[in-house]
CSV table of C-alpha atoms in Angstrom, one decimal:
chain,number,residue,atom,x,y,z
A,1,PHE,CA,11.2,-17.4,-45.3
A,2,ALA,CA,11.1,-15.6,-42.0
A,3,THR,CA,13.2,-15.2,-38.9
A,4,GLY,CA,12.2,-14.6,-35.3
A,5,HIS,CA,13.6,-14.5,-31.9
A,6,ASN,CA,12.8,-15.0,-28.2
A,7,SER,CA,14.7,-12.3,-26.2
A,8,GLY,CA,17.5,-13.3,-23.9
A,9,GLY,CA,17.8,-11.9,-20.4
A,10,PHE,CA,18.5,-12.8,-16.8
A,11,ASN,CA,16.5,-14.8,-14.3
A,12,ASP,CA,15.3,-13.6,-11.0
A,13,GLN,CA,18.1,-13.1,-8.4
A,14,LEU,CA,18.5,-16.3,-6.5
A,15,THR,CA,20.0,-16.8,-3.0
A,16,ILE,CA,21.9,-20.1,-3.3
A,17,THR,CA,22.7,-22.0,-0.1
A,18,ASP,CA,25.3,-24.8,-0.5
A,19,ALA,CA,25.7,-27.8,1.7
A,20,ASN,CA,28.0,-26.0,4.1
A,21,GLY,CA,25.4,-23.2,4.7
A,22,ASN,CA,27.3,-20.6,2.7
A,23,THR,CA,25.0,-18.2,0.6
A,24,SER,CA,25.6,-16.3,-2.6
A,25,GLN,CA,23.5,-14.2,-4.9
A,26,VAL,CA,23.3,-15.1,-8.5
A,27,ALA,CA,21.1,-14.0,-11.4
A,28,PRO,CA,21.7,-16.6,-14.2
A,29,THR,CA,21.6,-15.3,-17.7
A,30,TYR,CA,20.4,-16.9,-21.0
A,31,LYS,CA,21.0,-16.0,-24.6
A,32,PRO,CA,18.4,-15.0,-27.2
A,33,GLU,CA,16.6,-17.9,-28.9
A,34,ARG,CA,16.8,-17.6,-32.7
A,35,LEU,CA,14.3,-19.1,-35.2
A,36,TYR,CA,14.6,-19.5,-39.0
A,37,SER,CA,11.4,-20.8,-40.7
A,38,ILE,CA,10.7,-21.8,-44.3
A,39,GLU,CA,7.2,-22.6,-45.6
A,40,VAL,CA,5.7,-23.4,-48.9
A,41,GLY,CA,2.0,-24.1,-49.5
A,42,SER,CA,-1.0,-24.0,-51.7
A,43,LYS,CA,-4.6,-22.7,-51.2
A,44,ASN,CA,-7.3,-24.1,-53.5
A,45,GLU,CA,-11.0,-24.0,-54.1
A,46,TRP,CA,-12.9,-26.2,-56.6
A,47,PHE,CA,-16.4,-27.0,-57.7
A,48,ASP,CA,-17.8,-23.5,-57.5
A,49,LYS,CA,-16.1,-23.1,-54.1
A,50,LYS,CA,-17.8,-26.1,-52.6
A,51,LEU,CA,-14.5,-27.8,-52.0
A,52,ARG,CA,-11.6,-26.1,-50.2
A,53,VAL,CA,-8.2,-27.8,-49.8
A,54,ASN,CA,-5.1,-26.1,-48.3
A,55,ALA,CA,-1.8,-27.7,-47.7
A,56,ALA,CA,1.7,-26.6,-46.6
A,57,ALA,CA,5.1,-28.0,-45.8
A,58,PHE,CA,7.4,-26.2,-43.3
A,59,VAL,CA,10.7,-26.4,-41.5
A,60,TYR,CA,11.6,-24.5,-38.3
A,61,ILE,CA,15.3,-24.3,-37.2
A,62,TYR,CA,16.0,-23.2,-33.6
A,63,ARG,CA,19.3,-22.0,-32.2
A,64,ASP,CA,19.9,-21.5,-28.5
A,65,GLN,CA,16.4,-22.7,-27.8
A,66,ILE,CA,15.1,-21.6,-24.4
A,67,PHE,CA,13.6,-24.0,-21.9
A,68,GLN,CA,12.4,-23.5,-18.3
A,69,ILE,CA,13.6,-25.8,-15.5
A,70,ILE,CA,13.1,-25.8,-11.7
A,71,GLN,CA,16.3,-25.0,-9.7
A,72,GLN,CA,16.6,-25.7,-6.0
A,73,THR,CA,17.8,-22.6,-4.2
A,74,GLY,CA,18.6,-24.1,-0.8
A,75,PRO,CA,18.6,-27.2,1.4
A,76,GLN,CA,15.5,-29.0,2.4
A,77,THR,CA,14.8,-28.0,6.1
A,78,ASP,CA,11.4,-29.6,6.5
A,79,PRO,CA,11.0,-33.3,5.6
A,80,MET,CA,7.3,-32.7,5.0
A,81,GLN,CA,8.0,-29.9,2.5
A,82,PRO,CA,10.0,-29.7,-0.8
A,83,ALA,CA,13.2,-27.7,-0.8
A,84,PRO,CA,12.9,-24.0,-1.8
A,85,SER,CA,13.1,-23.6,-5.6
A,86,SER,CA,12.7,-21.2,-8.5
A,87,ALA,CA,11.9,-21.4,-12.2
A,88,VAL,CA,15.0,-20.7,-14.3
A,89,ARG,CA,15.3,-20.2,-18.0
A,90,VAL,CA,18.2,-21.9,-19.8
A,91,ASN,CA,19.5,-22.4,-23.4
A,92,ALA,CA,19.2,-26.0,-24.2
A,93,GLY,CA,20.8,-26.1,-27.7
A,94,LYS,CA,19.7,-26.6,-31.3
A,95,SER,CA,16.5,-28.2,-32.6
A,96,HIS,CA,14.3,-28.5,-35.7
A,97,ILE,CA,10.7,-29.1,-36.6
A,98,LEU,CA,9.7,-30.6,-40.0
A,99,GLY,CA,6.0,-30.5,-40.7
A,100,LEU,CA,3.2,-31.1,-43.1
A,101,GLU,CA,-0.3,-29.6,-42.6
A,102,PHE,CA,-3.6,-29.6,-44.4
A,103,ASP,CA,-7.1,-28.4,-44.0
A,104,GLY,CA,-10.2,-28.9,-46.1
A,105,ALA,CA,-14.0,-28.7,-46.2
A,106,TYR,CA,-16.6,-29.9,-48.6
A,107,GLN,CA,-20.2,-28.5,-48.8
A,108,LEU,CA,-22.6,-31.4,-49.2
A,109,PRO,CA,-26.3,-31.2,-50.2
A,110,HIS,CA,-29.0,-30.4,-47.6
A,111,GLY,CA,-26.7,-28.0,-45.7
A,112,PHE,CA,-24.1,-30.6,-44.6
A,113,VAL,CA,-20.5,-29.6,-44.3
A,114,ILE,CA,-17.7,-32.1,-43.7
A,115,SER,CA,-14.2,-30.8,-42.7
A,116,ALA,CA,-10.9,-32.1,-41.7
A,117,SER,CA,-7.4,-30.8,-40.8
A,118,GLY,CA,-4.2,-32.4,-39.7
A,119,THR,CA,-0.5,-32.0,-38.9
A,120,LEU,CA,2.4,-34.3,-39.3
A,121,LEU,CA,5.4,-33.3,-37.2
A,122,ASP,CA,9.0,-34.3,-36.6
A,123,GLY,CA,10.2,-32.0,-33.9
A,124,ARG,CA,13.6,-33.0,-32.4
A,125,ILE,CA,16.5,-31.6,-30.5
A,126,ASP,CA,19.7,-31.8,-32.7
A,127,GLU,CA,22.2,-30.8,-30.0
A,128,GLY,CA,22.0,-29.9,-26.3
A,129,ALA,CA,22.2,-30.9,-22.7
A,130,ILE,CA,20.0,-29.8,-19.7
A,131,PHE,CA,19.6,-30.7,-16.1
A,132,ASP,CA,17.0,-33.3,-15.4
A,133,ASN,CA,15.3,-31.5,-12.6
A,134,ARG,CA,12.9,-34.4,-12.0
A,135,VAL,CA,15.8,-36.3,-10.5
A,136,ALA,CA,18.1,-33.7,-9.0
A,137,TYR,CA,17.9,-29.9,-8.9
A,138,GLY,CA,20.3,-29.0,-6.2
A,139,PRO,CA,22.2,-25.7,-6.2
A,140,THR,CA,25.5,-27.6,-6.4
A,141,ASN,CA,24.7,-29.5,-9.6
A,142,GLY,CA,27.6,-29.1,-12.0
A,143,PRO,CA,28.1,-29.4,-15.8
A,144,ASN,CA,28.6,-33.2,-15.5
A,145,ASP,CA,25.0,-33.5,-14.1
A,146,LYS,CA,23.4,-32.4,-17.3
A,147,VAL,CA,21.6,-35.0,-19.5
A,148,ASN,CA,22.3,-35.2,-23.2
A,149,VAL,CA,18.9,-34.7,-24.9
A,150,ALA,CA,20.1,-34.8,-28.6
A,151,GLY,CA,17.6,-36.8,-30.6
A,152,LYS,CA,14.8,-36.3,-28.1
A,153,THR,CA,11.3,-35.2,-29.3
A,154,LEU,CA,10.4,-31.6,-28.4
A,155,PRO,CA,7.8,-31.2,-25.7
A,156,ARG,CA,4.1,-31.0,-26.6
A,157,ALA,CA,4.8,-32.0,-30.2
A,158,PRO,CA,2.7,-35.1,-31.2
A,159,ARG,CA,3.7,-36.6,-34.4
A,160,ILE,CA,0.1,-36.8,-35.7
A,161,THR,CA,-2.8,-34.4,-34.9
A,162,VAL,CA,-6.1,-34.8,-36.8
A,163,ASN,CA,-9.3,-32.7,-36.4
A,164,TYR,CA,-12.5,-33.7,-38.2
A,165,ALA,CA,-16.1,-32.5,-38.0
A,166,LEU,CA,-19.5,-32.9,-39.5
A,167,ALA,CA,-22.0,-30.0,-39.4
A,168,GLN,CA,-25.4,-29.0,-40.8
A,169,ASN,CA,-27.4,-25.8,-41.2
A,170,ILE,CA,-31.2,-26.4,-41.6
A,171,ARG,CA,-33.3,-23.4,-42.9
A,172,VAL,CA,-36.9,-23.3,-41.8
A,173,PRO,CA,-39.6,-20.6,-42.2
A,174,PHE,CA,-39.2,-19.5,-38.5
A,175,GLY,CA,-35.3,-19.4,-38.4
A,176,TRP,CA,-32.6,-22.0,-38.7
A,177,PHE,CA,-31.2,-25.0,-36.8
A,178,ASP,CA,-27.6,-26.0,-36.8
A,179,TRP,CA,-25.5,-28.8,-35.2
A,180,ILE,CA,-21.9,-29.9,-35.3
A,181,VAL,CA,-20.0,-33.0,-34.1
A,182,SER,CA,-16.2,-32.6,-34.0
A,183,ALA,CA,-13.3,-34.6,-32.7
A,184,GLN,CA,-9.5,-34.4,-32.3
A,185,THR,CA,-7.1,-37.3,-32.3
A,186,ARG,CA,-3.5,-36.8,-31.1
A,187,SER,CA,-0.7,-39.4,-31.1
A,188,GLN,CA,1.5,-39.9,-28.1
A,189,TYR,CA,3.7,-37.0,-27.1
A,190,PHE,CA,5.9,-35.9,-24.2
A,191,MET,CA,5.7,-33.0,-21.7
A,192,THR,CA,9.4,-32.5,-21.3
A,193,VAL,CA,12.6,-33.0,-23.3
A,194,PHE,CA,13.4,-36.2,-21.4
A,195,ASN,CA,10.8,-38.3,-23.1
A,196,GLY,CA,9.3,-41.1,-21.2
A,197,GLU,CA,9.8,-42.9,-17.9
A,198,GLY,CA,12.5,-41.1,-15.8
A,199,LEU,CA,15.3,-42.7,-13.9
A,200,ASP,CA,15.8,-42.0,-10.2
A,201,ALA,CA,19.2,-41.2,-8.6
A,202,GLN,CA,20.0,-45.0,-8.5
A,203,GLY,CA,19.2,-45.4,-12.2
A,204,ASN,CA,15.9,-47.2,-11.6
A,205,VAL,CA,12.8,-46.5,-13.7
A,206,ASN,CA,10.3,-44.4,-11.6
A,207,PRO,CA,6.8,-44.1,-13.0
A,208,ASN,CA,6.3,-40.9,-11.0
A,209,LEU,CA,8.8,-39.2,-13.3
A,210,SER,CA,6.9,-40.2,-16.5
A,211,ASP,CA,6.2,-37.3,-18.9
A,212,VAL,CA,4.2,-39.4,-21.4
A,213,VAL,CA,0.8,-38.3,-22.7
A,214,PRO,CA,-0.8,-41.3,-24.4
A,215,ARG,CA,-2.7,-41.1,-27.6
A,216,TYR,CA,-6.3,-39.8,-27.1
A,217,THR,CA,-9.4,-38.8,-29.0
A,218,ARG,CA,-11.6,-36.0,-27.8
A,219,VAL,CA,-15.2,-35.5,-29.0
A,220,ASP,CA,-17.3,-32.3,-28.8
A,221,ALA,CA,-20.8,-31.5,-30.1
A,222,GLY,CA,-23.2,-28.7,-30.2
A,223,ALA,CA,-26.7,-27.7,-31.6
A,224,GLY,CA,-28.8,-24.6,-31.7
A,225,TYR,CA,-31.7,-22.6,-33.0
A,226,THR,CA,-31.5,-19.0,-34.2
A,227,ARG,CA,-34.4,-16.7,-34.9
A,228,PRO,CA,-34.8,-15.3,-38.5
A,229,ASP,CA,-34.0,-11.8,-37.3
A,230,GLY,CA,-31.0,-13.0,-35.5
A,231,LYS,CA,-32.0,-11.3,-32.2
A,232,TRP,CA,-31.8,-14.4,-30.1
A,233,ARG,CA,-30.3,-17.9,-30.2
A,234,LEU,CA,-30.7,-20.9,-28.0
A,235,GLY,CA,-27.9,-23.5,-28.0
A,236,VAL,CA,-26.7,-26.6,-26.2
A,237,SER,CA,-23.2,-27.9,-26.2
A,238,GLY,CA,-21.2,-30.8,-24.9
A,239,SER,CA,-17.4,-30.9,-24.6
A,240,ASN,CA,-15.2,-33.9,-24.0
A,241,LEU,CA,-18.2,-36.2,-24.4
A,242,THR,CA,-16.1,-39.4,-24.0
A,243,ASN,CA,-14.7,-38.0,-20.7
A,244,VAL,CA,-11.1,-38.7,-21.8
A,245,ALA,CA,-8.3,-37.4,-19.4
A,246,TYR,CA,-4.9,-36.1,-20.6
A,247,MET,CA,-2.2,-34.1,-18.9
A,248,THR,CA,-2.0,-30.4,-19.8
A,249,THR,CA,0.7,-29.1,-17.4
A,250,PHE,CA,3.5,-31.0,-15.6
A,251,ILE,CA,5.7,-29.8,-12.7
A,252,ASN,CA,8.1,-32.5,-11.5
A,253,THR,CA,11.0,-32.3,-9.1
A,254,PRO,CA,12.5,-34.8,-6.6
A,255,GLY,CA,10.0,-33.5,-4.0
A,256,LEU,CA,7.0,-32.7,-6.2
A,257,ASN,CA,4.9,-34.5,-8.7
A,258,LEU,CA,2.3,-32.0,-9.8
A,259,ARG,CA,0.1,-32.7,-12.8
A,260,TYR,CA,-2.9,-30.8,-14.2
A,261,PHE,CA,-5.5,-32.5,-16.5
A,262,ASN,CA,-8.1,-31.3,-18.9
A,263,PRO,CA,-11.6,-30.5,-17.8
A,264,PRO,CA,-14.0,-33.5,-17.6
A,265,ARG,CA,-17.2,-34.0,-19.6
A,266,GLN,CA,-19.2,-30.7,-19.6
A,267,VAL,CA,-22.7,-30.1,-20.9
A,268,GLY,CA,-24.3,-26.6,-21.1
A,269,VAL,CA,-27.2,-24.5,-22.4
A,270,ARG,CA,-26.8,-20.9,-23.5
A,271,LEU,CA,-29.3,-18.3,-24.4
A,272,SER,CA,-27.9,-15.3,-26.4
A,273,LEU,CA,-29.7,-12.1,-27.0
A,274,TYR,CA,-28.7,-9.4,-29.5
A,275,TRP,CA,-30.0,-5.9,-30.0
């Protein structure tokens, strides 16, 4: 059992301009985020340490969880540019994460090693409301403009994540060769607490507001040769060999739809010298 916290504080001072042109200075505050965690697990080795299997179950309980939103700080004066805005931290409410995780590896004959790990998560908001800054983020938004997010899945929390790999070390008189092929599969998850296709100001579904990251599988591989004295190594590697694309960062406001994606397929060669 452990506890933790994310410190509270105040946001940068904002100059808020309302629809009538009146300005005011505010520095919104937020309370500390508290975390209570419980974990129980087992670490095991069998068959003369050739087989390793570890497993754990855990629960995280958050109170006054902190999220970051984008807040408009003034009216839009240029139709070609979004309105001025600032990142603001807010307390969204209560949430929990229930999880199971495992990892294991088995040493096979001829230098082969097979390994796998995985996580099963249920991360949800139990209670809370937050502005949907994808639809409206004006300085005059009031409490009634908040969206109830109770029951929504926490951001970046796929229900299933599985990693698996096959590797081999080959000893030869003049050094050793090694190679590995690994992959990761993630189930669908969301980038925000709003989960899914967003609704515009008229209540219509707008795909530009979607925060969905579909299920994907990423494959990486590498191989290399190392001298017996370990003084130099030549390796080749390839990442994202299937060239899958998935969103890694998402900034979305009524005037901005900015999405960053993972790097594409990359292949490289590396020579390492040691002395």
